[in-house]
Short mmCIF file of N, CA and C in Angstrom, two decimals:
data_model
loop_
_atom_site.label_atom_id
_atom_site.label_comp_id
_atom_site.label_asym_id
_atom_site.label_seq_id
_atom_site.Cartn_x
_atom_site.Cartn_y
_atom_site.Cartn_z
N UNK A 7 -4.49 1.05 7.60
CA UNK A 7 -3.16 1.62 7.45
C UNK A 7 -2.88 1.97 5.99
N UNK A 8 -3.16 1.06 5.49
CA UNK A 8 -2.98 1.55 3.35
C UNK A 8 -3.84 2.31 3.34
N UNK A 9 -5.02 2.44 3.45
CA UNK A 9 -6.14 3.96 3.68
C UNK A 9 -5.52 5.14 4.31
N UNK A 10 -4.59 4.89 5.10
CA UNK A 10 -3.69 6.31 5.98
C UNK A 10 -3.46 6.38 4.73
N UNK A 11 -2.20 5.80 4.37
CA UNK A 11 -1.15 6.10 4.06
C UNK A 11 -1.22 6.92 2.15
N UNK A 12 -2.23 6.55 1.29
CA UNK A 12 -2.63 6.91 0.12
C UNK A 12 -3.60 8.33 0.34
N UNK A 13 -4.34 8.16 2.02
CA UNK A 13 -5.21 9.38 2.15
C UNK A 13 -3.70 10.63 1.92
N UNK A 14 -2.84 10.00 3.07
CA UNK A 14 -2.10 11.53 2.70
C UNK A 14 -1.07 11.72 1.94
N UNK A 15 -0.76 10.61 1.40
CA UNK A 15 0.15 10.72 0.23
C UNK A 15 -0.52 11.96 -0.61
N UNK A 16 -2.01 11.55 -0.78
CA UNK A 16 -2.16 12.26 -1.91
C UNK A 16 -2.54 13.88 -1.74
N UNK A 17 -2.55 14.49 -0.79
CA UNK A 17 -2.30 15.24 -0.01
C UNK A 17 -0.66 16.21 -0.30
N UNK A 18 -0.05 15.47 -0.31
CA UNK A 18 1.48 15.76 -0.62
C UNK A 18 1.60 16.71 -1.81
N UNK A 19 0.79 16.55 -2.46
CA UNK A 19 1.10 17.09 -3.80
C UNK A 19 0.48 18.90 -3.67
N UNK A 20 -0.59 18.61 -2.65
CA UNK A 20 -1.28 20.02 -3.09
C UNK A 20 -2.65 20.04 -1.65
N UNK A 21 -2.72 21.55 -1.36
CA UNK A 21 -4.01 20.93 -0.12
C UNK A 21 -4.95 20.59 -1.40
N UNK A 22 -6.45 19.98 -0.78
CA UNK A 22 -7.54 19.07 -1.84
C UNK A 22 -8.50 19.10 -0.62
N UNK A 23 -9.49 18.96 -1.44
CA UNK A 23 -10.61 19.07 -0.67
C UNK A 23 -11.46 16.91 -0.97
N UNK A 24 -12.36 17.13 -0.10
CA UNK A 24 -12.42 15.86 -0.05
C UNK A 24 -12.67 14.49 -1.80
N UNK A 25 -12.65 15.11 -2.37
CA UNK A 25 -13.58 14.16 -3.53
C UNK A 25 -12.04 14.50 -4.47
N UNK A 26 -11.17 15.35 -3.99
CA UNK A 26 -10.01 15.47 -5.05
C UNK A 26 -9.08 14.40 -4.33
N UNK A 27 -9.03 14.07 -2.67
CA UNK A 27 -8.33 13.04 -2.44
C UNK A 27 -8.89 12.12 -2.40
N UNK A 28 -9.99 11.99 -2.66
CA UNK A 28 -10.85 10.44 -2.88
C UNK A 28 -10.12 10.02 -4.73
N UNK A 29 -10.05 10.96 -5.41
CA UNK A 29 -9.71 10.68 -6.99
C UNK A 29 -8.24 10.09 -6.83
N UNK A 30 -7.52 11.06 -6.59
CA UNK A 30 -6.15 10.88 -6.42
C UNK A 30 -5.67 9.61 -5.77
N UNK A 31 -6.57 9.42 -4.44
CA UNK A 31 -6.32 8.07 -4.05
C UNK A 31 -6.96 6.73 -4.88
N UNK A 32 -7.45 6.75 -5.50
CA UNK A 32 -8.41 6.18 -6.95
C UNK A 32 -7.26 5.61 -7.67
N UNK A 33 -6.71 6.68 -8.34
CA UNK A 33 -5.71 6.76 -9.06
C UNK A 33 -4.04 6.43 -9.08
N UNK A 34 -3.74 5.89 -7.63
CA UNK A 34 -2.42 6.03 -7.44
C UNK A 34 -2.10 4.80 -7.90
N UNK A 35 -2.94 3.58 -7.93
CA UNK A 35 -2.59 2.20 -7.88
C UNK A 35 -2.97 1.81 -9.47
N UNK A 36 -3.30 2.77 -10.24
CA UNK A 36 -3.73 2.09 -11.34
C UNK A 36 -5.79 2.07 -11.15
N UNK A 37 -6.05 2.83 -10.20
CA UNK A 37 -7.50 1.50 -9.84
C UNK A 37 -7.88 0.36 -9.19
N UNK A 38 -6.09 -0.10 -8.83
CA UNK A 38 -6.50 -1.25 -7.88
C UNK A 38 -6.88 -1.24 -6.68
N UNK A 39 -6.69 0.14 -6.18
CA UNK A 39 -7.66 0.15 -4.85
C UNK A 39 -8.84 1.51 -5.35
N UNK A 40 -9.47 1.57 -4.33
CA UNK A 40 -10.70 2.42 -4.33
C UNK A 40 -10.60 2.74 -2.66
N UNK A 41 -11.28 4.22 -2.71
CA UNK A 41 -11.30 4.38 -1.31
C UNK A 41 -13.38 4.87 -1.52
N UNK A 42 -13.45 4.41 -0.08
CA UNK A 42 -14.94 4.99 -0.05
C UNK A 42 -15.43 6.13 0.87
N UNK A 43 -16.27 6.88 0.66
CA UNK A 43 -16.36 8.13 1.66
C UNK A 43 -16.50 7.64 3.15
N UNK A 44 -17.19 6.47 3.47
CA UNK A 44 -17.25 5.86 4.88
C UNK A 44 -15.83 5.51 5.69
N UNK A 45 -14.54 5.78 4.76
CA UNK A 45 -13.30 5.34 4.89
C UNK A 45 -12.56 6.90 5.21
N UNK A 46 -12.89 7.49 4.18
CA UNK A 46 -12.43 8.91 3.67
C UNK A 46 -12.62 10.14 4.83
N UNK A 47 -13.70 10.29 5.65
CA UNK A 47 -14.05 11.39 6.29
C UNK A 47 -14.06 10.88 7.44
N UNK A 48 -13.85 9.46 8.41
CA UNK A 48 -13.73 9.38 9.22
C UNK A 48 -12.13 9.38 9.80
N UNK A 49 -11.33 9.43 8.75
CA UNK A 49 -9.35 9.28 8.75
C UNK A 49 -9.30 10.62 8.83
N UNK A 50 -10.26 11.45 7.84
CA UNK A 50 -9.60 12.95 7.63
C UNK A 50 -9.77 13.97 9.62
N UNK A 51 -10.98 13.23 9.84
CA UNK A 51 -11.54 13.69 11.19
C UNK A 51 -10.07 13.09 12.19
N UNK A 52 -9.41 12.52 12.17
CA UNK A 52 -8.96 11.67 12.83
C UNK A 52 -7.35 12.13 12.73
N UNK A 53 -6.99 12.29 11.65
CA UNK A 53 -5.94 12.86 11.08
C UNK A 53 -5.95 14.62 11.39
N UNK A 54 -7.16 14.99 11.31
CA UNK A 54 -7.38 16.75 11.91
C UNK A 54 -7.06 16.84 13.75
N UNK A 55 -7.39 15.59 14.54
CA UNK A 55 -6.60 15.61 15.75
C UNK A 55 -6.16 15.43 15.68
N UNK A 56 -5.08 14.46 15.48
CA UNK A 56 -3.87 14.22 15.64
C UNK A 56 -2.69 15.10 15.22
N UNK A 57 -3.24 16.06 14.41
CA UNK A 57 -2.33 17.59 13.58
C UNK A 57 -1.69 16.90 12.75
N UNK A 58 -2.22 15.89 11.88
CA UNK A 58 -1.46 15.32 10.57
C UNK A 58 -1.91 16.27 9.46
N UNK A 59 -2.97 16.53 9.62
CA UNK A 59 -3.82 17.82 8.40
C UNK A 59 -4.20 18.41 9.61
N UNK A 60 -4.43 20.10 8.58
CA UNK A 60 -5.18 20.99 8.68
C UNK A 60 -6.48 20.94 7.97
N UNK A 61 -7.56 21.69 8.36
CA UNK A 61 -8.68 21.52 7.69
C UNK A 61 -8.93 23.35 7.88
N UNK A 62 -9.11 23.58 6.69
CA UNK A 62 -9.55 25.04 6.46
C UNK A 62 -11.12 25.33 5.76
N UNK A 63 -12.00 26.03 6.00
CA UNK A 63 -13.01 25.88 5.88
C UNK A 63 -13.95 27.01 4.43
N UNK A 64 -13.91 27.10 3.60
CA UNK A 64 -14.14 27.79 2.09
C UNK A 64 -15.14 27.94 2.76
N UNK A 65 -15.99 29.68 2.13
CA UNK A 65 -17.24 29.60 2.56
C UNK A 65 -17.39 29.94 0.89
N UNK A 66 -18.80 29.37 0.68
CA UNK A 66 -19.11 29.22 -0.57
C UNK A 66 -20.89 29.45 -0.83
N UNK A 67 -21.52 30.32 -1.53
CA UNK A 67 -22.43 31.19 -1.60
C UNK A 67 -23.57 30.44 -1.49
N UNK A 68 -24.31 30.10 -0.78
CA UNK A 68 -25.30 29.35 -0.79
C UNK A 68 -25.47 28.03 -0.70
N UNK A 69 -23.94 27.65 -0.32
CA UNK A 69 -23.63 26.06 -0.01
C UNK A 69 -23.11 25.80 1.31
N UNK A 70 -22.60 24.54 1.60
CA UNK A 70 -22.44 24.02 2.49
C UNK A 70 -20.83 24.74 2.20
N UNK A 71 -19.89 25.27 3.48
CA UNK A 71 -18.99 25.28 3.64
C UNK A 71 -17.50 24.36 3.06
N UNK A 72 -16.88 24.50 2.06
CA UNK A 72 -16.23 23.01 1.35
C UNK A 72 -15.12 23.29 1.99
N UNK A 73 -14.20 21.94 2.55
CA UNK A 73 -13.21 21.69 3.78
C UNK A 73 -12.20 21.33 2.66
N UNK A 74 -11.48 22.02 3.03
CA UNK A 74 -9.81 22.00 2.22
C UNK A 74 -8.91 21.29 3.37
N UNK A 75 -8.10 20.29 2.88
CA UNK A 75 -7.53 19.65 3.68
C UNK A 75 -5.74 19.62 3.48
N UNK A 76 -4.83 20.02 4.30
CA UNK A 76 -3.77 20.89 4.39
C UNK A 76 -2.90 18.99 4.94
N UNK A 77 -2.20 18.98 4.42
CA UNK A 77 -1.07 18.24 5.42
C UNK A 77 0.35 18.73 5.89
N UNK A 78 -0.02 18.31 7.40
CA UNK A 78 1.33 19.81 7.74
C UNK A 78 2.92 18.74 8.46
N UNK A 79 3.67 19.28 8.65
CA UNK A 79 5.11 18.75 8.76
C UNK A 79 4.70 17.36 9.87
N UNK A 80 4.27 17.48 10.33
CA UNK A 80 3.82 16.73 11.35
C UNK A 80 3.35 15.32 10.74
N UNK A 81 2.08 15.74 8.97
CA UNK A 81 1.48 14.41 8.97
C UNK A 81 3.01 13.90 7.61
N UNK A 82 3.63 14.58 7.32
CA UNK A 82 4.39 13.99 6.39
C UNK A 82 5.37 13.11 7.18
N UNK A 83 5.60 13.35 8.47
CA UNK A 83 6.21 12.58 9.35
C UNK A 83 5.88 11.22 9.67
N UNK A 84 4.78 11.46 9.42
CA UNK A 84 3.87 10.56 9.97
C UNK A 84 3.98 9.02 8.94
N UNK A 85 3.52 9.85 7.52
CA UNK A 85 3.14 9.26 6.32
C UNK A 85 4.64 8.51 5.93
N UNK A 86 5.59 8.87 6.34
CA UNK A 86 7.10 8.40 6.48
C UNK A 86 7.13 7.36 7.24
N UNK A 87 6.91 7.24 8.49
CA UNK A 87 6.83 6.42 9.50
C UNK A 87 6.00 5.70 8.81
N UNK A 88 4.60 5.54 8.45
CA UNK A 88 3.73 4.34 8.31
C UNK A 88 4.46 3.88 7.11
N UNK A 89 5.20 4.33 6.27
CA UNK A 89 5.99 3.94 4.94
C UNK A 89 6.96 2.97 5.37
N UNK A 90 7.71 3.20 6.68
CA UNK A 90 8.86 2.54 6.69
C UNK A 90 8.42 1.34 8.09
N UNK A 91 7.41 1.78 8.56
CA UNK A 91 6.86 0.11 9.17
C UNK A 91 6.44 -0.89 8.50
N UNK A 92 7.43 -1.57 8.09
CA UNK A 92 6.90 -2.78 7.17
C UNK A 92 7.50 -4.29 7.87
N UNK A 93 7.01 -4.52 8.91
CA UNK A 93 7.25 -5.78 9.53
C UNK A 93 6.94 -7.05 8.70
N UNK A 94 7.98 -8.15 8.75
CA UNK A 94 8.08 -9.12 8.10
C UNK A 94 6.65 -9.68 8.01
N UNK A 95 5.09 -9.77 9.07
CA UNK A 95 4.25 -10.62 9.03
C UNK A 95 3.19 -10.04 8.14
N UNK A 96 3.53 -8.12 7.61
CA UNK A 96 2.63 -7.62 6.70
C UNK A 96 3.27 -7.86 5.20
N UNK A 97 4.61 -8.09 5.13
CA UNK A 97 5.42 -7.94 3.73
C UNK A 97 4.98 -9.00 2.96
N UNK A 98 3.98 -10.13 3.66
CA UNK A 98 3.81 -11.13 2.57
C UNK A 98 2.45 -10.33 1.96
N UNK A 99 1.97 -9.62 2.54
CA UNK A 99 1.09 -8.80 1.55
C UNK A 99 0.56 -8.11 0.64
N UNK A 100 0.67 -8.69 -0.92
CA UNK A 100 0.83 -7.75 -1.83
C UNK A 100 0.63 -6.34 -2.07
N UNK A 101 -0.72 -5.87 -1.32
CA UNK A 101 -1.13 -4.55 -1.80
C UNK A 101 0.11 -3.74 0.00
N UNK A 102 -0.30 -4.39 1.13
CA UNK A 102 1.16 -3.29 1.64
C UNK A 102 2.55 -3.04 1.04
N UNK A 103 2.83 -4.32 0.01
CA UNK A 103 3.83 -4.00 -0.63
C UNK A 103 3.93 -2.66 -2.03
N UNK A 104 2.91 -3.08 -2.58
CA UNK A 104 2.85 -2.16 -3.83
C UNK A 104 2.75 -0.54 -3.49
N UNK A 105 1.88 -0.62 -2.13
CA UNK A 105 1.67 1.00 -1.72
C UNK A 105 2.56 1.76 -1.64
N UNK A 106 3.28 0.61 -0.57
CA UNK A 106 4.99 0.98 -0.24
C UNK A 106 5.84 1.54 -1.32
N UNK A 107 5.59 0.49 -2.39
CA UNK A 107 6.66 1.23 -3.17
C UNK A 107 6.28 1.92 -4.49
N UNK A 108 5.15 2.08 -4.58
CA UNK A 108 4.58 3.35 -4.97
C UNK A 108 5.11 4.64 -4.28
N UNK A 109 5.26 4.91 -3.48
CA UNK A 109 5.03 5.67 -2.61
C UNK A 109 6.94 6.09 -2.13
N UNK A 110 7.54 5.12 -2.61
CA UNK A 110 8.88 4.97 -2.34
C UNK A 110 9.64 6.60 -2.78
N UNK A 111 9.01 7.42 -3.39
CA UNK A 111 9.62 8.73 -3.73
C UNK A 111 9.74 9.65 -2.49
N UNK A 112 9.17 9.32 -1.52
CA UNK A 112 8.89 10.00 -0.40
C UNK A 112 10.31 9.49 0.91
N UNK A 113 10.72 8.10 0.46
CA UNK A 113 11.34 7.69 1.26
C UNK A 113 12.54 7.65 0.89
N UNK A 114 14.05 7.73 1.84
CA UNK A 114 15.57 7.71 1.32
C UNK A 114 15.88 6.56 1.22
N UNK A 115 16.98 6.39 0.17
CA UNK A 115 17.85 4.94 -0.11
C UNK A 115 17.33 3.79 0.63
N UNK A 116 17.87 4.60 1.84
CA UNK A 116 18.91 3.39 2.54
C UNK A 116 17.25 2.94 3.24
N UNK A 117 15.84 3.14 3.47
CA UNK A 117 14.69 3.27 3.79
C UNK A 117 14.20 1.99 2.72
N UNK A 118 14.30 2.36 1.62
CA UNK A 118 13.48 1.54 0.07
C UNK A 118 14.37 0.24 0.23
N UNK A 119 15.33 0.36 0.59
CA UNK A 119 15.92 -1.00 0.27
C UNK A 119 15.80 -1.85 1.48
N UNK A 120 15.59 -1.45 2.66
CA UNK A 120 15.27 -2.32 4.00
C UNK A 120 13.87 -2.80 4.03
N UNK A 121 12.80 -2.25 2.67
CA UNK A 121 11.71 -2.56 2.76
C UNK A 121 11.65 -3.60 1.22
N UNK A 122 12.77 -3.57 0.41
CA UNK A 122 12.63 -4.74 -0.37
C UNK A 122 12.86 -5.47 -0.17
N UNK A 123 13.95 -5.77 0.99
CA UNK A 123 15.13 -6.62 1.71
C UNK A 123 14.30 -7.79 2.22
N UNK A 124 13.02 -6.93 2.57
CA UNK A 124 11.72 -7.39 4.01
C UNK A 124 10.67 -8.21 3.24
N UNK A 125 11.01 -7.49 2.08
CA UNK A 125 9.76 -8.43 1.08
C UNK A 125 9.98 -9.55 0.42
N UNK A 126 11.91 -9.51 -0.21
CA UNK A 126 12.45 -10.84 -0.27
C UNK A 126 12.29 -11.57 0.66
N UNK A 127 12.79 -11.32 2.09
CA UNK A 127 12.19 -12.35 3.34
C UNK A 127 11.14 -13.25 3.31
N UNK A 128 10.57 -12.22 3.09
CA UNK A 128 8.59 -12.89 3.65
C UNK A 128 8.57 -13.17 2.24
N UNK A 129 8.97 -13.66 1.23
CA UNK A 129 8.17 -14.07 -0.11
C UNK A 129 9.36 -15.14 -0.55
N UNK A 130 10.84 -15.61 0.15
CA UNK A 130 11.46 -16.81 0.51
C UNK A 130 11.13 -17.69 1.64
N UNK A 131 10.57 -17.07 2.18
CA UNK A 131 9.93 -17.37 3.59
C UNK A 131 8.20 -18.17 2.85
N UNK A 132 7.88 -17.83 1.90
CA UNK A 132 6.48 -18.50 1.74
C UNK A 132 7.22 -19.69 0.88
N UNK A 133 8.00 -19.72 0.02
CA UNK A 133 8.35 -20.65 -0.95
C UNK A 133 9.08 -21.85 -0.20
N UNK A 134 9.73 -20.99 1.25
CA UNK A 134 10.03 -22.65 1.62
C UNK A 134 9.22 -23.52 2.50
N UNK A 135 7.80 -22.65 2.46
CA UNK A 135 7.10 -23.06 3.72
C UNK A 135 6.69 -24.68 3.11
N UNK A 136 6.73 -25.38 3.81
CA UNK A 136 6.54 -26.71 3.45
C UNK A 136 4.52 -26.61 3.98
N UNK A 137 4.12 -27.29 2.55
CA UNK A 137 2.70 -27.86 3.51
C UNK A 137 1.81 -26.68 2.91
N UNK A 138 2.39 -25.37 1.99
CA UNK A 138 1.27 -24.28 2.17
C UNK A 138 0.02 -24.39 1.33
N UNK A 139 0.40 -25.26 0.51
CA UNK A 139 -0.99 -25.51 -0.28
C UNK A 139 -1.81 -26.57 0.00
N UNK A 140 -1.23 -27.62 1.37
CA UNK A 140 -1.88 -28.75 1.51
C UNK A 140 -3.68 -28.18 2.15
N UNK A 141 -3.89 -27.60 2.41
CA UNK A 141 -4.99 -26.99 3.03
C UNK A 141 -5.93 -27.49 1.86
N UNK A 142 -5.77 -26.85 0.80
CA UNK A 142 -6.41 -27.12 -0.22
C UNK A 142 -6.59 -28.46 -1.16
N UNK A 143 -5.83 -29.24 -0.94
CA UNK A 143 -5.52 -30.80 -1.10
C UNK A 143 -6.20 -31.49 -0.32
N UNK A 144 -6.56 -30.93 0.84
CA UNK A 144 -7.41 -31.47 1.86
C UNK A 144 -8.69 -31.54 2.21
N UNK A 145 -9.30 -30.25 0.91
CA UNK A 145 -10.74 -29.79 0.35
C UNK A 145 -11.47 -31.40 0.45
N UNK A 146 -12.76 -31.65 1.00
CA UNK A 146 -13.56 -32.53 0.45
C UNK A 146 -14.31 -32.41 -1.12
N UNK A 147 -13.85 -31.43 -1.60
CA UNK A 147 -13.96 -31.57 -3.17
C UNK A 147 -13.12 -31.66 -4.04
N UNK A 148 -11.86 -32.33 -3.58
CA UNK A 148 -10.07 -32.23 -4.27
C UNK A 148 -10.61 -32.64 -5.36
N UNK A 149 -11.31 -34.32 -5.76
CA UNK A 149 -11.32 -34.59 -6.79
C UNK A 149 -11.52 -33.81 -8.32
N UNK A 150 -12.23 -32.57 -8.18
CA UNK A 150 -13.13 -31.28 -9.02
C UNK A 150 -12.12 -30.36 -9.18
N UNK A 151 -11.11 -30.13 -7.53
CA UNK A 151 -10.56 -28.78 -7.85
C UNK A 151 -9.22 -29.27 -8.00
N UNK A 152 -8.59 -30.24 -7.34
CA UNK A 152 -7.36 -30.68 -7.88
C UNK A 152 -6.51 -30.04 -8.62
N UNK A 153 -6.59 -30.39 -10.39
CA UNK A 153 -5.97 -29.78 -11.11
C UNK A 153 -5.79 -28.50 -11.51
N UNK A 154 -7.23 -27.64 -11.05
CA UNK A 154 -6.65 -26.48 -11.18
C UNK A 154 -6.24 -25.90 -10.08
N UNK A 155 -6.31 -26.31 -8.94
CA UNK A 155 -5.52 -26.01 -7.59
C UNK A 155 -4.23 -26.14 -7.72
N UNK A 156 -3.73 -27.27 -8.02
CA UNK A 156 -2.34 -27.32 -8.78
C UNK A 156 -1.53 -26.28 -9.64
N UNK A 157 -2.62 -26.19 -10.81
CA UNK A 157 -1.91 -24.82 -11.95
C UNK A 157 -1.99 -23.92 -11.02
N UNK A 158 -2.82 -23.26 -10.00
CA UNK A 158 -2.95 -21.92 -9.30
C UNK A 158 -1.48 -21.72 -8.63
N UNK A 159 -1.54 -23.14 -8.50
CA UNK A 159 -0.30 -23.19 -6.96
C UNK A 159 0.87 -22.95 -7.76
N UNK A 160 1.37 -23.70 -9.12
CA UNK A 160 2.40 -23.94 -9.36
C UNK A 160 2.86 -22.23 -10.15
N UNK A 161 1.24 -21.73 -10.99
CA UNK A 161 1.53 -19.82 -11.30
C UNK A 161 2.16 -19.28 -10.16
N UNK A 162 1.25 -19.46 -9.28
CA UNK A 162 1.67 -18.51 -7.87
C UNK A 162 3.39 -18.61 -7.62
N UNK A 163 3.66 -19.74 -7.24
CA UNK A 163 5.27 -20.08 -7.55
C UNK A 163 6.17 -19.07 -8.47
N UNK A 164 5.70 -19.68 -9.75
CA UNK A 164 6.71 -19.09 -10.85
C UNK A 164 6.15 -17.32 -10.20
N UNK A 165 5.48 -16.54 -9.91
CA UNK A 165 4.91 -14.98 -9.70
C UNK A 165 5.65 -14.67 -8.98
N UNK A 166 6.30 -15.52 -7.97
CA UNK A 166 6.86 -15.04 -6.38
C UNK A 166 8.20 -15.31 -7.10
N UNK A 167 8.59 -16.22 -7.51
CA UNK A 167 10.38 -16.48 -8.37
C UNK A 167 10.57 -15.17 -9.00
N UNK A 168 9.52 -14.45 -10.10
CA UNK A 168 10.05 -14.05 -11.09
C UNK A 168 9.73 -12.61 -9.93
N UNK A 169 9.27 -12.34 -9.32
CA UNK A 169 9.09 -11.14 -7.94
C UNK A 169 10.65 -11.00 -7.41
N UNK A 170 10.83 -12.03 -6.96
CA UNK A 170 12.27 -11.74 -6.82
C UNK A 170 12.89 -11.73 -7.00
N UNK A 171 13.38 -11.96 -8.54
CA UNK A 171 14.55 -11.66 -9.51
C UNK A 171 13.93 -9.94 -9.44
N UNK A 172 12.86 -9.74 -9.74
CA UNK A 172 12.66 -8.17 -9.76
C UNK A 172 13.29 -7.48 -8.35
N UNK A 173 13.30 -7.73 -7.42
CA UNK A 173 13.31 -6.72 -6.25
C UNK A 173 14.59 -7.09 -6.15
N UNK A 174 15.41 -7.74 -6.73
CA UNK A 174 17.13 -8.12 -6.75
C UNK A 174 17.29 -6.87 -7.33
N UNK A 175 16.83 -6.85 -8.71
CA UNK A 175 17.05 -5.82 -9.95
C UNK A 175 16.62 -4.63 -9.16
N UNK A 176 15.61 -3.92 -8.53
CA UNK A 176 14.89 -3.09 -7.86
C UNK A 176 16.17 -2.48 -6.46
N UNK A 177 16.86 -3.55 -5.95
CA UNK A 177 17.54 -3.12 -4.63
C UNK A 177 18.63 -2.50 -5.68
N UNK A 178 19.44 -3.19 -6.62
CA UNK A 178 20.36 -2.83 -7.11
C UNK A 178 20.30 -1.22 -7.58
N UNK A 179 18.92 -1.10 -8.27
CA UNK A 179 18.67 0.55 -8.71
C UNK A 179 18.59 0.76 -7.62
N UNK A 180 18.04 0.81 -6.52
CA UNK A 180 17.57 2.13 -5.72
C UNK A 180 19.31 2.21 -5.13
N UNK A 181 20.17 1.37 -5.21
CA UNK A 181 21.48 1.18 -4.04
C UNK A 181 22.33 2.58 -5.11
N UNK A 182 22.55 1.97 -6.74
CA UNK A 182 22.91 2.83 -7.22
C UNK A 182 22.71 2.79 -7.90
N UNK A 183 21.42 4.54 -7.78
CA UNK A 183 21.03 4.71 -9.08
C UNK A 183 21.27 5.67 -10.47
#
């Protein structure tokens, strides 16, 4: 679904042929994701039935035919919809979150803020979970990993606190900006 959703984001901007939305999708996160061609040409095939893209075909002098890939009203619909499905059991997910709101230029107000709303949920929802780090307390090698299981646990904490003082600050801009 984050592979949909960056394939045709990047699409949005301009038709591209395959290795310009492999870059673009490269690029949207900083680098933090990567897409691979085994990912890339089986969505675009997939996305060409479904009439999310067009695929137009360059003929080019002594080469292989190069496939320009079109996204038509249909896949921006689409790319909207997978934007604004953000059910509480994916929102504890960092990278569905970041895509999301990367991507938040595509979506209206009142859309961005039901999906920060969703991410405060699920990320108050982990802090009160009682028990979530005992898993790891329970390691037959606690004695070794212990303390730094501890610092991991107690960063992770302060990351998710200071997350949601941000998406407080974040609802407030997008409400009025």
């Amino acid at each position: 679904m984050l592979a949909d959703m960056l394939i045709l984001a990047a699409l949005l901007s301009r038709p591209m042929h395959g290795y310009e939305i492999k870059k673009a999708y490269d690029q949207t996160l900083g680098g933090l994701v990567t897409l691979h061609h085994n990912q890339l040409y089986p969505a675009l095939r997939r996305f060409e039935e479904m009439g999310v893209v067009r695929r137009e075909a360059i003929e080019q002098q002594g080469k292989p035919n190069r496939h320009i890939y079109h996204l038509t009203d249909h896949g921006l619909s689409e790319l909207r919809e997978m934007l604004r499905d953000f059910p509480h059991a994916i929102a504890r997910n960092d990278m569905d979150f970041y895509v999301r709101f990367a991507l938040f230029g595509f979506l209206e107000p009142e859309d961005r803020v039901k999906i920060l709303q969703t991410r405060i949920q699920a990320l108050q929802s982990l802090i009160l979970e009682k028990g979530r780090y005992q898993k790891y307390l329970d390691s037959p090698i606690v004695g070794k990993v212990q303390p730094y299981v501890e610092k991991l646990n107690a960063f992770n904490d302060q990351r998710i606190r200071a997350e949601l003082e941000w998406l407080a600050r974040m609802i407030e801009q997008v409400q009025f900006p």
